[in-house]
Short mmCIF file of C-alpha atoms in Angstrom, two decimals:
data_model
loop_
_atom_site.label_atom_id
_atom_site.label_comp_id
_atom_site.label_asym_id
_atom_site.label_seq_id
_atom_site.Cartn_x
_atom_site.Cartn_y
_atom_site.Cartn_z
CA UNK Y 288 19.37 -13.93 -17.05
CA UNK Y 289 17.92 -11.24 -14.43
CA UNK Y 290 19.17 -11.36 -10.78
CA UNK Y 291 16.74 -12.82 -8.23
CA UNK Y 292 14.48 -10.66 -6.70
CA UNK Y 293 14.86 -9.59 -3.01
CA UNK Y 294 12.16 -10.77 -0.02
CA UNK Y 295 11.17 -6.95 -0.53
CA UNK Y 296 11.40 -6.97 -4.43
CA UNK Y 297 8.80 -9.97 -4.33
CA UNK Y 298 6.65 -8.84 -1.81
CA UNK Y 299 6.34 -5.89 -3.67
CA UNK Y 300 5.14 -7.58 -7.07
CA UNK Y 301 2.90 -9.94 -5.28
CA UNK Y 302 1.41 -6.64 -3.84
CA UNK Y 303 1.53 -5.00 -7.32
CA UNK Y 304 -0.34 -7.95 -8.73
CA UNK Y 305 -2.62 -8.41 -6.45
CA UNK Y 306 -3.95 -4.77 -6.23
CA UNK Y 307 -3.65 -4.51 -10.08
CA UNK Y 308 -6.54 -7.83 -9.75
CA UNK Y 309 -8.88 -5.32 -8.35
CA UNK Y 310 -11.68 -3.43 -10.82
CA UNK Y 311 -10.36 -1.11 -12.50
CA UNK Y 312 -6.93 -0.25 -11.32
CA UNK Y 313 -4.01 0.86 -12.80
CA UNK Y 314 -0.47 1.68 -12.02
CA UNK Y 315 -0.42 5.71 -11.97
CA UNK Y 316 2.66 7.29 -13.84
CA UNK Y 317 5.28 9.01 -11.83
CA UNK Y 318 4.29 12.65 -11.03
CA UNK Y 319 7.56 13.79 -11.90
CA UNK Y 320 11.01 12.20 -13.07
CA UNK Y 321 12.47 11.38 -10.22
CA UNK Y 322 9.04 10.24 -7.91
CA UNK Y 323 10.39 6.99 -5.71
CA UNK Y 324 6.64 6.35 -5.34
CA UNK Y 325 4.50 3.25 -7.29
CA UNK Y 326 0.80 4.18 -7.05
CA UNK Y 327 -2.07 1.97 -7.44
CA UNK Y 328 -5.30 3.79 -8.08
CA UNK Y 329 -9.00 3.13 -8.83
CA UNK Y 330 -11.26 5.86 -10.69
CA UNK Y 331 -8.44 7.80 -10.54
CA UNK Y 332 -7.88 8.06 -7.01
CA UNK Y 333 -4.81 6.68 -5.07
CA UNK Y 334 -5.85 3.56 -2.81
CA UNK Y 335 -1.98 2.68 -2.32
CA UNK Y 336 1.44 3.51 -2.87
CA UNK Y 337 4.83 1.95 -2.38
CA UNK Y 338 8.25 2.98 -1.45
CA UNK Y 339 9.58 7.18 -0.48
CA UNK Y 340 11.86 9.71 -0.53
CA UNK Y 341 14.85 7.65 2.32
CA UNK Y 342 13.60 4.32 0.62
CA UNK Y 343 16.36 1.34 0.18
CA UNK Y 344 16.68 -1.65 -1.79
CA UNK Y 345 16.53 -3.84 1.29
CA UNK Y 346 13.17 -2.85 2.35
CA UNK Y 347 9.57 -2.45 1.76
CA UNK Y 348 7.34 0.65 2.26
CA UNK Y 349 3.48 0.58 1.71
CA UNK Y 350 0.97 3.36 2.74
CA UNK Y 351 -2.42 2.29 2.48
CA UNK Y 352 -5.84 3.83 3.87
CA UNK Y 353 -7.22 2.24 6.52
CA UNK Y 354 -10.59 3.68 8.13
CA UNK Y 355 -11.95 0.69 10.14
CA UNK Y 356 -8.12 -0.72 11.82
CA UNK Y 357 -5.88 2.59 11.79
CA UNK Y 358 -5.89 3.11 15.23
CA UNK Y 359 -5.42 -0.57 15.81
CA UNK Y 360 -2.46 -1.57 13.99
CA UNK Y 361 -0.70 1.78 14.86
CA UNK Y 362 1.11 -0.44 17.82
CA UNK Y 363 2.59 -3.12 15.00
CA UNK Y 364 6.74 -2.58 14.90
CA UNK Y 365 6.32 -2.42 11.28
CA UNK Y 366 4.08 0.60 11.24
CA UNK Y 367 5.57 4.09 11.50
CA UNK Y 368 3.51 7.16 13.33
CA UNK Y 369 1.41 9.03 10.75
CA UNK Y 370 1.20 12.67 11.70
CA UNK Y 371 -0.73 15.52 10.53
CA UNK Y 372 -3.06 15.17 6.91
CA UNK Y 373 -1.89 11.40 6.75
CA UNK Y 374 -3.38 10.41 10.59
CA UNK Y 375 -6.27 12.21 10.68
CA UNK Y 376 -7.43 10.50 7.41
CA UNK Y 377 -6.40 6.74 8.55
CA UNK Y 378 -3.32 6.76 5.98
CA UNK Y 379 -0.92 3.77 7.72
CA UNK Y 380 2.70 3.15 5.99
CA UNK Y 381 4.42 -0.30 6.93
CA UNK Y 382 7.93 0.03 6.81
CA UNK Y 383 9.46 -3.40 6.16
CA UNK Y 384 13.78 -3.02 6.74
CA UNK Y 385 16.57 -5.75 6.18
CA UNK Y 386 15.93 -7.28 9.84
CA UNK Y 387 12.22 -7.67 9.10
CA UNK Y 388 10.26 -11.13 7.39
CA UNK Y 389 7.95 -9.14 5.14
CA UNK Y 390 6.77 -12.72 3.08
CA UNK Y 391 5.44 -13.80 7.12
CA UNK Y 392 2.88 -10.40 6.96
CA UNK Y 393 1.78 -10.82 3.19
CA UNK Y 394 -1.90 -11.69 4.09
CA UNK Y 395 -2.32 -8.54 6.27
CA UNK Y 396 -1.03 -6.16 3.72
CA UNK Y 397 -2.82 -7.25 1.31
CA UNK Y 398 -6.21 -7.07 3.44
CA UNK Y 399 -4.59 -3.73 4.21
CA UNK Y 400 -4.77 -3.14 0.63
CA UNK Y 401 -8.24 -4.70 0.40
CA UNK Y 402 -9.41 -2.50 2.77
CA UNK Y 403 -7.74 0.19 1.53
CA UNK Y 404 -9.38 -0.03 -1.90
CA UNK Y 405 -12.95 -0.47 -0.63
CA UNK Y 406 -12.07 2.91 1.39
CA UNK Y 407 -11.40 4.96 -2.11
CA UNK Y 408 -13.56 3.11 -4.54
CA UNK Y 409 -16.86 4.17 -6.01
CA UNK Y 410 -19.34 2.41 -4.39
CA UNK Y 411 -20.28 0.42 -7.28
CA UNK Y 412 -16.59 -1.39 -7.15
CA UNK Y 413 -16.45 -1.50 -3.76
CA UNK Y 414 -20.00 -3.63 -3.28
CA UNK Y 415 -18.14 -5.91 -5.59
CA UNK Y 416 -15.40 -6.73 -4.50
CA UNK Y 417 -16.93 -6.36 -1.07
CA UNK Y 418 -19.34 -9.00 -1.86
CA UNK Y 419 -16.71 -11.42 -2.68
#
């Protein structure tokens, strides 16, 4: 019998699911042996990622591109400051900790993710799921 999953342990799978529903993604291997991070990628190319370095148990990380809303959700307590490489290419990470109802946001991240996805797809993927 497995132990229950966490609020942060089931957001994350419902995540992992529903970017895995997308064309053609895929669950990247780890980079190296001890990578923290869960990638999602289409064609190859990162469109999300999960957890870091300082990540706990109790809590959810997700960094996602976001081109059209960056500068818009930047204000959200859930959303740490991107710097550098990360900001100036719209990369947001939502930082969900123990005090935090991550199930309440679900719908946002995963239009996040959505959005996200049509961001790094070819364009042949992205007009379809875009035309959805």
């Amino acid at each position: 019998m497995s132990a229950p999953l966490t609020p942060y342990g089931q957001a994350e799978a419902e995540l992992l699911a529903y970017g895995l529903s997308l064309p053609e993604t895929d669950l990247a291997p780890p980079r190296r042996d001890a990578d923290p991070f869960r990638y999602l990628r289409v064609a190859g190319k990162g469109f999300a990622w999960f957890g870091g370095r300082d990540e706990h148990p109790d809590e959810l990380i997700l960094t996602v591109k976001l081109p059209i809303s960056a500068e818009m959700v930047a204000g959200l307590p859930f959303v740490q400051e991107s710097s550098g490489w990360h900001k100036r290419h719209n990369w947001v990470t939502a930082r969900f900790g123990p005090e935090d109802d991550v199930l309440a946001e679900m719908e946002t991240l995963k239009a996040w993710m959505r959005q996200s996805y049509l961001a790094v797809a070819p364009r042949r993927l992205a007009r379809q799921v875009a035309g959805d």
